[in-house]
Amino acid sequence: MQPKLTIQERLKDLRVERGLTLEQLSAETGISKSALGKYEADDFKDISPFSMVELAKFYGVTTDYLLGLTEQKNHPNTELDALHLGDDAIEVLRTGKFNHRLLSELICHKDFQRFMLDTEIYVDRIADMRVNDMNAVLEAVRQMTLMKNGGEENDLHLRTLEVAQIREDEYFGSLIAGDLKDILRDIRSEHRPDTMTADETSLVATVQGQLQDAMNFEGSVEEKKAKALLATLGIDYDAITMEQFVNLIEVLKLSKHLKTPISQRGKTTMTHGKGKRKRK
């Protein structure tokens, strides 16, 4: 399930949705820019009642929404009857273990109504009669043409009349799937910057790239091993000093898995690229 947004996240989202900077919001609400910035900071723990009320009024939401007591910005006391939901649907929404935020985004998408219309047309067979009538006309013409040409079906005109007939399940299945895919693609794109969204590049791919870079590195065996180890730890090899490099090599010598000259004390000449650079 999607975790509830914090007060800080709600305040920032509302400001960003309206395209306002902290300076502009300060001018509109009379609350100082520094205070507004603190209210949106991750480590901020307190907000004055006055500011809470003023921001709720400005954004047109309830204070309960800002405090995280409800997910409803503008309709905190909506009667269930007004939602036109059956008991089973209400029970699913109340107890269902799914991402409620995602469901809300799906319903609020600009193309959701079209998706529902296409679904209704298919489920309630609204277009069945028209589709069947059209198919019947096409098939009648095809049969008449077939009789005229002596039963030869391998004909471009006959084949065209056949494939032009609509198969409802295939047509509406593709139509509805396309509607839903377009909606989900938009929502997926909007979720890209979210902290709960997985990174586009996997950790494994990143580490593999770093290790490959280390293997292609033009340097001594010691430098390659050091670069490979540091890459797996997310440390920039070029950022370490000569002293740190020497200490790292001493640690690597203790490994039983590095059966190379690096594990033979006193028999390796250690170099480090940074040690050869001229001082500025």
XYZ file of C-alpha atoms in Angstrom:
280
model
C 0.000 0.000 0.000
C 1.097 3.557 -0.664
C 2.201 5.201 2.606
C 0.380 8.363 3.620
C 2.004 11.616 2.633
C 3.535 13.655 5.435
C 2.472 17.218 6.219
C 5.660 18.444 4.547
C 4.962 16.446 1.384
C 1.354 17.634 1.214
C 2.377 21.280 1.561
C 5.050 20.984 -1.103
C 2.786 19.074 -3.500
C 0.053 21.706 -3.194
C 2.516 24.508 -3.883
C 4.128 22.736 -6.837
C 0.711 21.859 -8.307
C -0.032 25.574 -8.493
C 3.388 26.418 -9.919
C 4.295 28.727 -7.046
C 7.712 29.546 -5.641
C 8.194 30.060 -1.917
C 8.501 33.801 -2.569
C 5.185 33.887 -4.425
C 3.443 31.805 -1.775
C 4.786 34.109 0.921
C 3.386 37.139 -0.895
C -0.025 35.453 -1.234
C -0.354 34.196 2.345
C 1.637 36.687 4.401
C 3.720 33.860 5.879
C 7.476 34.396 5.661
C 9.467 32.553 3.006
C 11.787 31.061 5.634
C 8.841 29.666 7.609
C 7.272 28.188 4.477
C 10.580 26.570 3.566
C 10.857 25.035 7.029
C 7.309 23.688 6.837
C 8.280 21.714 3.715
C 11.606 20.447 5.089
C 11.776 16.711 5.844
C 13.081 17.223 9.373
C 10.581 19.913 10.388
C 8.323 18.816 13.241
C 6.032 21.749 14.033
C 3.779 24.251 12.279
C 1.783 27.002 13.918
C -2.026 26.697 14.009
C -2.267 30.107 12.323
C -0.101 29.010 9.395
C -1.986 25.728 9.106
C -5.327 27.519 8.819
C -3.997 30.151 6.407
C -2.435 27.567 4.097
C -5.578 25.422 4.162
C -7.668 28.456 3.182
C -5.265 29.463 0.426
C -5.080 25.988 -1.102
C -8.801 25.361 -0.670
C -8.317 22.191 1.353
C -9.212 21.134 4.867
C -6.801 21.285 7.783
C -7.544 17.592 8.309
C -6.063 16.923 4.874
C -2.898 18.881 5.660
C -2.548 17.010 8.955
C -2.925 13.652 7.205
C -6.164 12.781 8.985
C -7.981 12.336 5.678
C -7.092 11.905 2.018
C -10.003 14.107 0.942
C -8.883 17.619 0.111
C -12.242 19.249 -0.516
C -15.001 16.798 0.454
C -14.382 15.672 4.035
C -18.021 14.948 4.856
C -19.344 13.493 1.612
C -22.231 11.093 2.186
C -21.734 7.566 0.881
C -25.022 7.794 -1.027
C -23.544 10.606 -3.111
C -20.834 8.241 -4.364
C -23.394 5.815 -5.863
C -21.460 2.779 -4.663
C -22.923 -0.552 -3.634
C -22.236 -2.178 -0.275
C -19.718 -4.602 -1.752
C -17.785 -1.791 -3.420
C -17.708 0.223 -0.195
C -16.446 -2.814 1.706
C -13.654 -3.377 -0.826
C -12.599 0.274 -0.655
C -12.729 0.236 3.133
C -10.779 -2.965 3.719
C -8.988 -3.626 0.433
C -5.216 -3.952 0.658
C -4.284 -2.055 -2.457
C -2.802 1.285 -3.461
C -5.638 3.764 -2.853
C -3.613 6.648 -4.231
C -3.168 4.786 -7.512
C -6.898 4.098 -7.703
C -7.613 7.803 -7.183
C -5.141 8.764 -9.908
C -6.720 6.253 -12.267
C -10.214 7.654 -11.695
C -9.046 11.270 -11.983
C -7.165 10.781 -15.254
C -8.542 12.851 -18.125
C -9.234 9.731 -20.226
C -10.851 7.629 -17.490
C -14.366 8.585 -18.578
C -13.635 7.420 -22.128
C -12.296 4.143 -20.722
C -15.526 3.665 -18.767
C -17.677 4.535 -21.787
C -15.888 1.984 -23.965
C -16.205 -0.592 -21.188
C -19.922 0.113 -20.796
C -20.507 -0.197 -24.545
C -18.843 -3.613 -24.520
C -20.274 -5.005 -21.273
C -23.853 -3.870 -21.928
C -23.669 -4.864 -25.624
C -24.774 -1.384 -26.671
C -23.117 -1.644 -30.080
C -23.999 -5.292 -30.700
C -26.976 -4.653 -32.972
C -25.127 -2.158 -35.153
C -22.056 -4.385 -35.374
C -24.166 -7.433 -36.222
C -26.123 -5.503 -38.864
C -22.916 -4.286 -40.488
C -21.401 -7.768 -40.440
C -24.594 -9.228 -41.917
C -24.526 -6.766 -44.823
C -20.856 -7.465 -45.539
C -21.399 -11.215 -45.394
C -24.452 -11.006 -47.681
C -22.455 -9.090 -50.280
C -19.624 -11.596 -49.938
C -21.946 -14.566 -50.486
C -23.527 -12.944 -53.545
C -20.101 -12.240 -55.018
C -19.016 -15.777 -54.205
C -21.951 -17.233 -56.164
C -21.219 -15.000 -59.136
C -17.582 -16.044 -59.461
C -18.300 -19.737 -59.146
C -17.246 -20.291 -55.541
C -13.663 -19.050 -55.880
C -12.797 -17.637 -52.423
C -9.197 -16.654 -53.137
C -10.205 -13.248 -54.368
C -9.072 -9.858 -53.078
C -12.583 -8.412 -53.035
C -14.036 -11.421 -51.207
C -11.240 -11.482 -48.666
C -11.700 -7.765 -48.017
C -15.401 -8.276 -47.311
C -14.509 -11.058 -44.876
C -11.797 -9.313 -42.855
C -13.862 -6.105 -42.695
C -16.335 -7.860 -40.419
C -15.780 -6.894 -36.782
C -15.184 -9.529 -34.125
C -16.532 -7.839 -31.012
C -14.317 -9.469 -28.387
C -11.145 -8.767 -30.324
C -12.113 -5.224 -31.269
C -13.387 -4.047 -27.889
C -10.714 -5.994 -26.022
C -8.048 -4.113 -27.964
C -9.889 -0.794 -27.595
C -10.333 -1.065 -23.816
C -6.801 -2.367 -23.287
C -5.481 0.590 -25.282
C -7.485 3.051 -23.175
C -6.163 1.578 -19.942
C -2.580 1.323 -21.186
C -2.515 5.011 -22.153
C -3.836 6.021 -18.727
C -1.347 3.844 -16.847
C 1.528 5.085 -18.984
C 0.740 8.681 -17.990
C 0.465 7.785 -14.299
C 3.688 5.774 -14.495
C 5.476 8.777 -15.950
C 4.173 11.029 -13.170
C 5.405 8.551 -10.549
C 8.976 8.553 -11.883
C 10.328 11.136 -9.373
C 8.544 9.529 -6.388
C 10.706 8.071 -3.638
C 8.623 4.866 -3.716
C 9.271 4.316 -7.436
C 12.078 1.913 -8.343
C 15.168 3.313 -10.027
C 15.235 2.914 -13.800
C 18.762 1.506 -13.609
C 19.120 -1.538 -11.383
C 21.853 -1.784 -8.772
C 23.199 -4.912 -10.465
C 23.548 -3.125 -13.799
C 25.282 -0.196 -12.116
C 27.772 -2.426 -10.305
C 28.438 -4.430 -13.466
C 29.200 -1.235 -15.332
C 31.537 -0.050 -12.593
C 33.377 -3.380 -12.506
C 33.750 -3.384 -16.277
C 35.140 0.132 -16.086
C 37.618 -1.051 -13.452
C 38.762 -3.964 -15.625
C 39.311 -1.614 -18.567
C 41.278 0.778 -16.392
C 44.850 1.314 -17.599
C 46.923 0.884 -14.493
C 48.727 -1.619 -12.327
C 47.126 -4.808 -11.033
C 46.887 -3.192 -7.610
C 45.107 -0.162 -9.009
C 42.612 -2.296 -10.913
C 41.761 -4.326 -7.817
C 41.427 -1.202 -5.710
C 39.242 0.488 -8.322
C 37.010 -2.604 -8.612
C 36.538 -2.846 -4.851
C 35.811 0.851 -4.461
C 33.349 0.719 -7.368
C 31.231 -1.890 -5.567
C 31.134 0.429 -2.551
C 30.188 3.481 -4.605
C 33.499 5.258 -3.900
C 35.249 7.299 -6.591
C 38.731 5.843 -7.043
C 40.137 9.159 -8.248
C 39.002 10.829 -5.030
C 41.249 8.803 -2.697
C 44.706 9.987 -1.662
C 47.989 8.127 -2.047
C 47.976 7.315 1.665
C 44.452 5.910 1.464
C 45.450 3.853 -1.570
C 48.429 2.326 0.262
C 46.262 1.494 3.275
C 43.677 -0.118 1.005
C 46.330 -2.313 -0.619
C 47.519 -3.421 2.811
C 43.958 -4.481 3.647
C 43.573 -6.337 0.343
C 46.733 -8.315 1.105
C 44.850 -9.987 3.945
C 42.374 -11.583 1.542
C 42.780 -15.321 0.907
C 40.969 -14.957 -2.413
C 43.459 -12.645 -4.131
C 46.111 -15.106 -5.292
C 48.251 -12.576 -7.137
C 51.473 -10.687 -6.382
C 49.342 -8.298 -4.344
C 49.084 -10.913 -1.593
C 52.851 -11.371 -1.307
C 54.121 -8.944 1.281
C 57.034 -6.809 0.235
C 57.200 -8.165 -3.326
C 54.952 -5.671 -5.066
C 55.761 -2.201 -6.216
C 52.640 -0.158 -5.510
C 51.745 2.798 -7.632
C 48.827 5.131 -7.648
C 47.930 7.437 -10.496
C 47.228 10.380 -8.237
C 50.683 10.104 -6.713
C 52.251 10.935 -10.057
C 50.384 14.168 -10.570
C 52.198 17.421 -10.178
C 51.199 19.610 -7.325
C 49.418 22.783 -8.316
